[in-house]
Coordinates of C-alpha atoms in Angstrom, one line a residue:
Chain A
X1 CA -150.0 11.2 -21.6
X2 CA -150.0 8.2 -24.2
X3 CA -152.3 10.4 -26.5
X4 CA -150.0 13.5 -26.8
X5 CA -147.7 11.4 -28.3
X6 CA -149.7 9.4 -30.6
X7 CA -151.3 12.7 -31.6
X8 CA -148.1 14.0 -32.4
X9 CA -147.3 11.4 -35.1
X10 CA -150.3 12.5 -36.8
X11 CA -150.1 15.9 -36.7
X12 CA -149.2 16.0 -40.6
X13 CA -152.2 14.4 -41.5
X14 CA -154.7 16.7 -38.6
X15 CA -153.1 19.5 -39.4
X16 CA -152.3 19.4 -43.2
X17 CA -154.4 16.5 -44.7
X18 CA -150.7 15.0 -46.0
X19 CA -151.9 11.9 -47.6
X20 CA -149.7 9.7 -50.7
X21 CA -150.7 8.3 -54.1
X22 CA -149.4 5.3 -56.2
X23 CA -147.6 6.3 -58.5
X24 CA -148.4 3.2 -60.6
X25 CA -152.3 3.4 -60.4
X26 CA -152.8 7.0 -58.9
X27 CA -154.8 6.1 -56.8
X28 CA -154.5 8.3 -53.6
X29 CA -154.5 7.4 -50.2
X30 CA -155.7 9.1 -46.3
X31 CA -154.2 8.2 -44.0
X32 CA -150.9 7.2 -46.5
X33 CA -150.2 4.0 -46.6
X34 CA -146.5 2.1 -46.8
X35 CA -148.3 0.3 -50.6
X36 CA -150.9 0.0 -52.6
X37 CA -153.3 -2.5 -52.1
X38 CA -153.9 -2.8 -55.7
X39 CA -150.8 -3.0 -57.1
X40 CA -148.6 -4.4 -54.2
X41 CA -145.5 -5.4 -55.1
X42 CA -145.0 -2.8 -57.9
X43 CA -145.7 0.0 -56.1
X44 CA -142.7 -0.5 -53.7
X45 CA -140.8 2.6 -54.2
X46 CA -143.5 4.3 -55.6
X47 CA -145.2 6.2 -53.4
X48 CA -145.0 9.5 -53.2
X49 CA -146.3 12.1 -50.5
X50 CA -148.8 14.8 -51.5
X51 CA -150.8 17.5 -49.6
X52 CA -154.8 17.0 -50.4
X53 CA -156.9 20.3 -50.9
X54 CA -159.1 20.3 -48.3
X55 CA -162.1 20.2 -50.7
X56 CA -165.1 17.6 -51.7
X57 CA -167.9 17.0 -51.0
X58 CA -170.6 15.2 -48.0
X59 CA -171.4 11.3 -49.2
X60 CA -173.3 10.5 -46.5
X61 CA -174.2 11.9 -42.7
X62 CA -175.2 11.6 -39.7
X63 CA -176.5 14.3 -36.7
X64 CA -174.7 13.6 -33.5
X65 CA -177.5 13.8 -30.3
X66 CA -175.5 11.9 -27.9
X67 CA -171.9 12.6 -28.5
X68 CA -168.7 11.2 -27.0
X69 CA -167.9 12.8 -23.3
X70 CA -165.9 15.5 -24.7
X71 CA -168.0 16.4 -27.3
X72 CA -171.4 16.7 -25.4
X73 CA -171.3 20.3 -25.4
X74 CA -171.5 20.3 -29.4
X75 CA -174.3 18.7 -29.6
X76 CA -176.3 18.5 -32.2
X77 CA -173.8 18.2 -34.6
X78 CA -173.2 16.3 -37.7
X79 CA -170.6 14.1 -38.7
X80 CA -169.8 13.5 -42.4
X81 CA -167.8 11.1 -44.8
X82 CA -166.6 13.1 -47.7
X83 CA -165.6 12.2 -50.4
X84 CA -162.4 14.7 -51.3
X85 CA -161.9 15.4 -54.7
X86 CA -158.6 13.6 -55.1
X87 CA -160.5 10.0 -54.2
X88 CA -160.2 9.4 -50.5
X89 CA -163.0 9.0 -48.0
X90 CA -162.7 10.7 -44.7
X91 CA -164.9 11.1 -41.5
X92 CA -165.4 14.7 -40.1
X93 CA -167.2 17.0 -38.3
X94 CA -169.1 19.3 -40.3
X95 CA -169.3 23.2 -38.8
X96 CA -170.8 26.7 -38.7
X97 CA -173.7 24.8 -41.0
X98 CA -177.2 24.5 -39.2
X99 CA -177.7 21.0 -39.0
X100 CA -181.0 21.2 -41.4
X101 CA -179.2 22.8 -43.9
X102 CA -176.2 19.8 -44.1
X103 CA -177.0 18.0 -47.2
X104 CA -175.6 14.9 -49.4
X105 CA -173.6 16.1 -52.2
X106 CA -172.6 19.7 -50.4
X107 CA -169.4 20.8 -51.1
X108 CA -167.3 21.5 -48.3
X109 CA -163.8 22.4 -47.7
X110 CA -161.6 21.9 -44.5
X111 CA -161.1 24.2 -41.8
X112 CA -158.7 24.4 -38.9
X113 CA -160.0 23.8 -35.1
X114 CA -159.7 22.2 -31.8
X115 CA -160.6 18.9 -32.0
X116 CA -160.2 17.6 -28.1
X117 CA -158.5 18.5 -24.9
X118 CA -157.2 16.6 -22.7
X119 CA -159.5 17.6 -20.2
X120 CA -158.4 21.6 -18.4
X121 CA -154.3 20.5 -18.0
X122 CA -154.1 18.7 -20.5
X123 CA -152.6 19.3 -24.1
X124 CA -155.1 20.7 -26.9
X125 CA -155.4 18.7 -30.3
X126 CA -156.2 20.3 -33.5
X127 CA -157.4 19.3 -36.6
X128 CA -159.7 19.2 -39.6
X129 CA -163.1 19.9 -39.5
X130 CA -165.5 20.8 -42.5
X131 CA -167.3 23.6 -43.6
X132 CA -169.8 24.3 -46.5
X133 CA -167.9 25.5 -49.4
X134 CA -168.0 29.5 -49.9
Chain B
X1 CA -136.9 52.7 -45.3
X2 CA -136.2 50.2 -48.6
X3 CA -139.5 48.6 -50.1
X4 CA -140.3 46.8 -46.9
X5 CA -144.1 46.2 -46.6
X6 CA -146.8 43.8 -46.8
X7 CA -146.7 41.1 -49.6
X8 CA -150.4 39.4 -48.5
X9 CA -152.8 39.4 -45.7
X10 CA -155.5 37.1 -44.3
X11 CA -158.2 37.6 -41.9
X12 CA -160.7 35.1 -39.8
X13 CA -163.7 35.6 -37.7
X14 CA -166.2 33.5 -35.6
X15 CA -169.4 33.2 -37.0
X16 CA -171.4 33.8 -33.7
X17 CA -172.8 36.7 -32.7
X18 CA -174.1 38.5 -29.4
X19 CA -176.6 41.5 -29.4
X20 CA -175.1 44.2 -27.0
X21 CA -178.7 43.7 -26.2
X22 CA -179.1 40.9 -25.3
X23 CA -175.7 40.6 -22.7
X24 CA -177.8 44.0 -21.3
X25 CA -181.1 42.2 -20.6
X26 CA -178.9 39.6 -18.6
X27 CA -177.9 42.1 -16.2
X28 CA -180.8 44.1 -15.6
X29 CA -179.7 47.0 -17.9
X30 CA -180.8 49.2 -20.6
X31 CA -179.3 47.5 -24.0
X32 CA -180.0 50.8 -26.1
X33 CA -177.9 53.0 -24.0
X34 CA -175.9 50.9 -23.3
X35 CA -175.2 50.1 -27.5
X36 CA -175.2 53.9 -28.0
X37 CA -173.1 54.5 -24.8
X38 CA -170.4 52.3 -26.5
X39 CA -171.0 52.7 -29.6
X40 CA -171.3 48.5 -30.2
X41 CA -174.3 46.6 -31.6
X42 CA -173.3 43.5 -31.3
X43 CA -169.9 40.9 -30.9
X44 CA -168.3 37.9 -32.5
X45 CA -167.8 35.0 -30.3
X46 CA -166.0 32.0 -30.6
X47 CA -167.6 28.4 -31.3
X48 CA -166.5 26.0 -28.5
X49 CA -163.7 24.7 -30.9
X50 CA -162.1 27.9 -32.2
X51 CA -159.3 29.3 -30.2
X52 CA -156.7 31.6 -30.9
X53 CA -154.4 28.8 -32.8
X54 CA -157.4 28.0 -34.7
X55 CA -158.0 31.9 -35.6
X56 CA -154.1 32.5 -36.3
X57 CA -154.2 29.0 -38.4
X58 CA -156.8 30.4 -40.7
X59 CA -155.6 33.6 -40.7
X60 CA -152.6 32.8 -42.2
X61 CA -153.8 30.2 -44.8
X62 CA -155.8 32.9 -45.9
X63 CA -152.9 35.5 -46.7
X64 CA -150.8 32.1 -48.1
X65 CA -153.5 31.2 -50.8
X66 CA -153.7 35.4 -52.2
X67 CA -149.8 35.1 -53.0
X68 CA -147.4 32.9 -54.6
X69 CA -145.1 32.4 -51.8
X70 CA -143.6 28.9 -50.9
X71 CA -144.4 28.7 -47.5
X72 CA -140.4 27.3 -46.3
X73 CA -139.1 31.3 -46.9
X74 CA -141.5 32.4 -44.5
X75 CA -138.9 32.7 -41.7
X76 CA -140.5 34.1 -38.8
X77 CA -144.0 34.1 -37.4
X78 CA -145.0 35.9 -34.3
X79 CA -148.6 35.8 -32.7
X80 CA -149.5 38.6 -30.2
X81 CA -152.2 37.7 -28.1
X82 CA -153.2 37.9 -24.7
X83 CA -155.4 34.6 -24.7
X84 CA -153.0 32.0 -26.4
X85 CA -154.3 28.7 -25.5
X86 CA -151.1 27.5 -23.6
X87 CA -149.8 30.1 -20.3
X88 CA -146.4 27.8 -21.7
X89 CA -146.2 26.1 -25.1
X90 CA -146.3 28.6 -28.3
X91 CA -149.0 29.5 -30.4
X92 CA -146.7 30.2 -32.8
X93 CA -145.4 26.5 -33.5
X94 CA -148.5 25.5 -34.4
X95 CA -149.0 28.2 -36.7
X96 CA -145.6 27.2 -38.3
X97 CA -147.0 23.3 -38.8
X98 CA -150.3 23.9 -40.4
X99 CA -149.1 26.2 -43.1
X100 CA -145.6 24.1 -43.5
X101 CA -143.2 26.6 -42.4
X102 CA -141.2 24.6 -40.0
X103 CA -138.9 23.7 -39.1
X104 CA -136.2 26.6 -40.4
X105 CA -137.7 28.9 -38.4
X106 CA -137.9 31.7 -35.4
X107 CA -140.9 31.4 -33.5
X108 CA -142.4 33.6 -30.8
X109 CA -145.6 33.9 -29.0
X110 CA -146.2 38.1 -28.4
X111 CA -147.9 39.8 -25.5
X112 CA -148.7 43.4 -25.1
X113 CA -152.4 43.3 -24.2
X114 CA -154.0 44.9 -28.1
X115 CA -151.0 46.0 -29.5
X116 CA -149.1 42.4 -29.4
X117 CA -150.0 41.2 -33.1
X118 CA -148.6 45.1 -34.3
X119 CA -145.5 44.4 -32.5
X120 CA -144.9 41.5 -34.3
X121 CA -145.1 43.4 -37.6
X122 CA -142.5 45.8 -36.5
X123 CA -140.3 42.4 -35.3
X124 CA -141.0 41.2 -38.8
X125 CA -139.8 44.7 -40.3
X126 CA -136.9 44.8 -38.6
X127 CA -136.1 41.2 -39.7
X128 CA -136.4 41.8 -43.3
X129 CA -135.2 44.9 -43.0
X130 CA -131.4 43.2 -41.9
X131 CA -132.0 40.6 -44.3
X132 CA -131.9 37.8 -42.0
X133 CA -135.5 36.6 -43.4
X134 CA -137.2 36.6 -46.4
X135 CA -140.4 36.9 -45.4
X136 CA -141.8 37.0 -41.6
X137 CA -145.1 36.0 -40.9
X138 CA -147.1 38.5 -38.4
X139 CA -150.5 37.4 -36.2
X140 CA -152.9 39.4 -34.1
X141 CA -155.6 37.3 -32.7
X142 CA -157.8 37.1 -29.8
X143 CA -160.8 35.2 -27.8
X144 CA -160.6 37.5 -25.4
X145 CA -162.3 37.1 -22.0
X146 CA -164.6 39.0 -20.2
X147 CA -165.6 38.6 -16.6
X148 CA -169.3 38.2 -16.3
X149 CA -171.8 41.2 -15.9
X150 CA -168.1 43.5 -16.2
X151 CA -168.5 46.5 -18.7
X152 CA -166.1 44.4 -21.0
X153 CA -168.1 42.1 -21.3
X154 CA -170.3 43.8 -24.0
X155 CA -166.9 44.5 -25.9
X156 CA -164.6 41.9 -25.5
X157 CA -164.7 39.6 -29.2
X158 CA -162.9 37.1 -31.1
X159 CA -161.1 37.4 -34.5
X160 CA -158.0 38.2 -36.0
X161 CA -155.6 38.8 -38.9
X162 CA -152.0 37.8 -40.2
X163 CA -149.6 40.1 -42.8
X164 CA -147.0 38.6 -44.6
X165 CA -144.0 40.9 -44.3
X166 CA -141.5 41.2 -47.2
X167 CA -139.3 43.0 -49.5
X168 CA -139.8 44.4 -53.2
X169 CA -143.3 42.6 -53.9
X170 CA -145.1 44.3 -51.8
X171 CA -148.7 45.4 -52.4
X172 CA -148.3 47.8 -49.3
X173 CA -144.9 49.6 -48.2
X174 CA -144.6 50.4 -44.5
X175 CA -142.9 53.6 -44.9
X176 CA -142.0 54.1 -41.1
X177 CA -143.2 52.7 -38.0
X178 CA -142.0 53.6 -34.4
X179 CA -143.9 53.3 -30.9
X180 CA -144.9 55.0 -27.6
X181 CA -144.4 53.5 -24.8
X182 CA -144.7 54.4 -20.9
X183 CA -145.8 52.0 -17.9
X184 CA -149.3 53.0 -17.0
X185 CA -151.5 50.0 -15.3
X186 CA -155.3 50.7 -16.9
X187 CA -155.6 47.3 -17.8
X188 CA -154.1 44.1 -17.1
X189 CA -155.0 40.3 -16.4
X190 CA -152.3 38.6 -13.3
X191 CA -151.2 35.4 -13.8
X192 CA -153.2 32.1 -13.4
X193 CA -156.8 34.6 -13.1
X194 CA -159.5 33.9 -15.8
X195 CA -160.3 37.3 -16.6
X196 CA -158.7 40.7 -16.8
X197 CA -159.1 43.9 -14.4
X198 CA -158.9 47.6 -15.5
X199 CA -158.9 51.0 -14.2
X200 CA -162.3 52.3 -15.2
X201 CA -162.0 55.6 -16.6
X202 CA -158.3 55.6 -16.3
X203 CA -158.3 53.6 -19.5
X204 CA -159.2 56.8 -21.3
X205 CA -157.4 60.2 -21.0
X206 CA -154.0 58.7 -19.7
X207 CA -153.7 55.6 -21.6
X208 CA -155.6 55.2 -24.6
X209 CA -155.9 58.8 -25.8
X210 CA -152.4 59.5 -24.4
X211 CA -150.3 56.8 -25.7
X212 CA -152.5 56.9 -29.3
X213 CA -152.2 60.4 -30.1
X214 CA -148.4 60.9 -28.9
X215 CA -147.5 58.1 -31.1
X216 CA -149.8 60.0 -33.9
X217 CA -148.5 63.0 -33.6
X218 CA -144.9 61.7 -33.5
X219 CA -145.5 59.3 -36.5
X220 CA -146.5 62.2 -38.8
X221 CA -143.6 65.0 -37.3
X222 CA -141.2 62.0 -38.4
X223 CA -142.9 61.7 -41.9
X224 CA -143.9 65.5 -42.7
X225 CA -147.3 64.5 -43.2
X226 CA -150.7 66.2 -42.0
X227 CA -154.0 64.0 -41.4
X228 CA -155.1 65.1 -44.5
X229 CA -152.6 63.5 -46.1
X230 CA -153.9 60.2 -45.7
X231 CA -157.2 58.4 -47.4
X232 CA -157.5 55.8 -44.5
X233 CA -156.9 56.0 -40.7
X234 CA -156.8 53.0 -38.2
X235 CA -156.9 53.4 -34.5
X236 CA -157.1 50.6 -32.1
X237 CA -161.0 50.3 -31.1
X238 CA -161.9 48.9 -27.8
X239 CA -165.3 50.3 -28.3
X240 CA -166.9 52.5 -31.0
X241 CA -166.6 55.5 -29.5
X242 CA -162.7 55.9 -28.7
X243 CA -161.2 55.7 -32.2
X244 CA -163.8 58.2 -34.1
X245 CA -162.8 60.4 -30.5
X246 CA -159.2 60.2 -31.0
X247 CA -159.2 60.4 -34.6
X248 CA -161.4 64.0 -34.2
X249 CA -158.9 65.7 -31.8
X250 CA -155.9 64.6 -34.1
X251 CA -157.6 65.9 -37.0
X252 CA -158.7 62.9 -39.0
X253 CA -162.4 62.9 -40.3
X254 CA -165.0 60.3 -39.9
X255 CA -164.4 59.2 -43.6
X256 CA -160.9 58.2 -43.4
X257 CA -161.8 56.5 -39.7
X258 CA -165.0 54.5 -41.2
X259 CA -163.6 51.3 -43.3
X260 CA -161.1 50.6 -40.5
X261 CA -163.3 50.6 -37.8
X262 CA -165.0 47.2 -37.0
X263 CA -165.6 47.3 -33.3
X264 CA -169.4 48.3 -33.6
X265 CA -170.1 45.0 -35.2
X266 CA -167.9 42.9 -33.9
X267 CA -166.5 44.2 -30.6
X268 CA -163.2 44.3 -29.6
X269 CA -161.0 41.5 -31.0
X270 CA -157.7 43.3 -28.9
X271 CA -154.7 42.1 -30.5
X272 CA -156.8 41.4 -33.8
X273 CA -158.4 44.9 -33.6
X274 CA -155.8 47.3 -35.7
X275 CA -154.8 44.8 -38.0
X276 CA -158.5 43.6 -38.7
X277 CA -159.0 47.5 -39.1
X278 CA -156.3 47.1 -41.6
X279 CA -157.1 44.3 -43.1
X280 CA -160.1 45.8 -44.1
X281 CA -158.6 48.6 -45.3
X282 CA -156.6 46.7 -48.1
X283 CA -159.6 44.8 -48.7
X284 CA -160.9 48.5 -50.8
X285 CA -157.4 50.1 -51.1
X286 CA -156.3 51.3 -54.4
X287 CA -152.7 51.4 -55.5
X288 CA -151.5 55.2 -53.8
X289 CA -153.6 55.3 -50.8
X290 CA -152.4 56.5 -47.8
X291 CA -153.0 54.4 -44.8
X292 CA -152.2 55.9 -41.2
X293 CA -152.3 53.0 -38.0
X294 CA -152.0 53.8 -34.4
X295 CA -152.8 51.2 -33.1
X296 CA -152.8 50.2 -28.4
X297 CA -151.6 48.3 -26.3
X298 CA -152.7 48.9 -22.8
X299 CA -149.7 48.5 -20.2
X300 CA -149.2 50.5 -21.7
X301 CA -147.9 51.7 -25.6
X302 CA -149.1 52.6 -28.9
X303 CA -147.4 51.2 -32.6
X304 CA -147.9 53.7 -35.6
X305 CA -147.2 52.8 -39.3
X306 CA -147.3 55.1 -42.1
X307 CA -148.2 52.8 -45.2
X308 CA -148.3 53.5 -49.4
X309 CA -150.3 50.7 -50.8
X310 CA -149.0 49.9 -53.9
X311 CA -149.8 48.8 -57.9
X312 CA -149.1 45.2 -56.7
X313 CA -152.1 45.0 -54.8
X314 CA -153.9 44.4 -58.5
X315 CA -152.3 41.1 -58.6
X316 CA -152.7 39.7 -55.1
X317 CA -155.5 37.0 -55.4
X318 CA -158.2 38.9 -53.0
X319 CA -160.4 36.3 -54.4
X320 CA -158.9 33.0 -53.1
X321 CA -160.1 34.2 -49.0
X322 CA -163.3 35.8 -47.9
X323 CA -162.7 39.7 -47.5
X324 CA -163.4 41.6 -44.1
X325 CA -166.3 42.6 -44.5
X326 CA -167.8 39.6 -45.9
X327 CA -167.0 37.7 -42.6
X328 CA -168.7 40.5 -40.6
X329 CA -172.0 39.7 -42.9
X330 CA -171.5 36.1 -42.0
X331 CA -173.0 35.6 -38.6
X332 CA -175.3 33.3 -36.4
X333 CA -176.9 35.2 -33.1
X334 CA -176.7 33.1 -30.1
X335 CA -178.3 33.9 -26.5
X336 CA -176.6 34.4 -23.8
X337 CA -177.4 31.1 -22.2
X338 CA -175.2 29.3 -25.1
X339 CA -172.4 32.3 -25.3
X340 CA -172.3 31.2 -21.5
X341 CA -171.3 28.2 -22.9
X342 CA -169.6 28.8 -25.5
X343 CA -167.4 31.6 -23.6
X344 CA -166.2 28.6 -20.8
X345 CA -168.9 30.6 -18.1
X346 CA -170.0 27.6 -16.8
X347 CA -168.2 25.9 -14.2
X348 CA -168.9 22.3 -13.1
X349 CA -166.8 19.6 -11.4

């Protein structure tokens, strides 16, 4: 049960992509972070909370053959980093794309779906995914 | 009724697809008759991570990002299913997170087999209608389940929409709406069982056509109006065949039936059905038209809605979410070996 509540506490960022940006660099971050890296000290105070799009674009991939135990009924499937267009890097599933047709530099948006179960009892946790940008 | 109506509308559904023929060959039957019998080519089908959360979800993002609405007035939502993910635990609430509508807000999870996600419209209605809410956010979706090598099986889809209910702004006005309702077991699913059970042919005459053209016929006595008086009609589509019947013997035409009636390409999406059907509608409607909705709930009970879309609609961004019928366009065909899979047929330990 220790991963219903650790999912939880992110639900913010699954659900809604909630990242925060320094407000003395701009530089934005996903996950949020308590300070800037960059500017340490001076960005105590000044960091403020703000809801990404959604939308970038595929820097890199990989296609999943041998997936995790409760992901072995996706596969093939690819997994991307993207970069989104307000800086940050994140790791996601790409979907409804054929895997041939996943390319670096596609722009993608996020979508909404199940990410795991907790097997048939279990709680359900949703997330982000990715999908090629209409 | 004041200018209560629709202020924006979203819809979402699975990119799979399942030939009527193909679930056919499975069984050892004729695919052609059967497609013609029912009057469905083929279904949408969910992927193995889209549910009805994940349906609702995008649903409703999509009728947030055609208006200007801040999200915190929505005040209600209410998802009418009959295969939310939880038997206990809301659909609803997770709605409310992933559009940031929480937490000043009335949740509910509906259930009135097809004709859950319209009675969550008329709860938003009535809502709005005592000013208690500014806006109420209403949800019809569906995975729904069939029971291998059952006739439902060639019907029973996935999709659904969501309609942002409201005052003044509205690009739609829900003139009137009011329901039939009687208890008539043609269809039902018993607790803790996987897939549902009907009556056969008792899900015709005295349900379906019953409880649709009573609520029809009551719906335009209360407003003065004639079939003719409308330029669109929705009925509630478990198959291809029923609506276009139903709309025939209450005098509708073919024409007003045609934009609203999805089933034959993507099967039944039950609570989703009507308000994809009207979803669809908007997606052509011009400011004036005339939109008639019946749609059912087997159980059994039928909501009607007498609608006026209005000059409002010009502004709604139609452009910032795909339109109906570009979803329907959008489709992958799988076999029946992977909707097996992707449908949760497959049992292992």
């Amino acid at each position: 049960m220790g991963g219903v509540a650790r999912f939880w506490r992110e639900i913010p960022q699954r659900y809604n992509l909630i990242g925060n940006k320094c407000e003395e660099c701009g530089q934005v971050f996903f996950p949020p972070r308590e300070s800037c890296p960059k500017c340490r000290r001076k960005s105590m105070g000044k960091i403020k909370e703000i809801k990404l799009t959604g939308k970038g674009k595929i820097v890199t991939y990989s296609i999943i053959h041998v997936g995790p135990e409760e992901f072995e009924e996706q596969v093939p499937y690819p997994i991307a980093i993207i970069q989104l267009d307000e800086g940050p890097r994140i790791t996601a599933q790409i979907v409804d794309c054929d895997i041939h047709d996943v390319k670096i530099g596609m722009k993608v948006e996020s979508t909404f779906r199940k990410i795991q179960q907790d097997g048939s009892t279990g709680a359900i946790y949703y997330g982000y995914k990715f999908i090629k940008r209409k | 009724m004041e200018n209560i109506g629709i202020i924006s509308y979203g819809a979402n559904i699975p990119q799979f697809r399942i030939k009527t023929e193909e679930i056919a060959s499975v069984w050892g039957k004729d695919g052609k008759i059967i497609s013609r019998g029912l009057g469905i080519q083929e279904k949408s089908v969910p992927g193995l991570d889209q549910d009805t959360a994940t349906i609702s979800v995008e649903s409703a993002r999509a009728a947030l990002r055609r208006c200007n609405i801040d999200p915190q007035d929505i005040g209600a939502i209410y998802v009418g299913s009959e295969s939310h993910p939880y038997a206990v635990k809301p659909t609803g609430t997770i709605v409310g997170e992933a559009i940031g509508a929480t937490p000043d807000l009335m949740v509910a999870d509906y259930e009135f087999a097809c004709k859950a996600g319209t009675a969550g419209v008329q709860t938003c209605v009535g809502f709005v209608k005592a000013d208690m809410i500014k806006y109420g956010l209403a949800i019809g979706a569906d995975t729904s389940q069939a029971a291998p090598g059952d006739a439902l099986e060639y019907s029973a889809s996935a999709g659904g929409a969501g309609f942002i209910i409201g005052k003044d702004d509205v690009i739609a006005t829900i003139n009137h709406t009011l329901s039939y309702t009687t208890d008539t077991p043609d269809f039902w699913r018993r607790a803790e069982r996987k897939y549902p059970s009907h009556g056969g042919r008792f899900t015709g005459a005295p349900a379906y056509f019953k409880h649709i053209s009573n609520c029809a016929t009551r719906l335009m006595e209360k407003m003065q109006t004639k079939p003719e008086d409308y330029d669109y009609a929705i009925f509630h589509q478990p198959n291809g065949k029923f609506p276009v019947n139903v709309a025939k013997k209450l005098g509708f035409s073919l024409e007003q039936v045609k934009q609203g009636l999805l089933t034959p390409v993507i099967g039944n999406t039950y609570s989703g059905a009507a308000m994809l059907g009207l979803a669809s509608v908007l997606d052509v409607a011009k400011p004036g038209d005339h939109i008639f909705m019946i749609s059912y709930g087997s159980g059994a009970g039928s909501d009607g809605f007498d609608i006026t879309v209005t000059d409002k609609i010009k502004d709604l961004k139609i452009e910032n979410a795909p339109l109906v019928a570009e979803m329907v366009e959008d489709k992958k065909y799988i076999d029946y070996g992977t909707y097996a899979k992707y449908t949760d047929l497959l049992y292992w330990e």
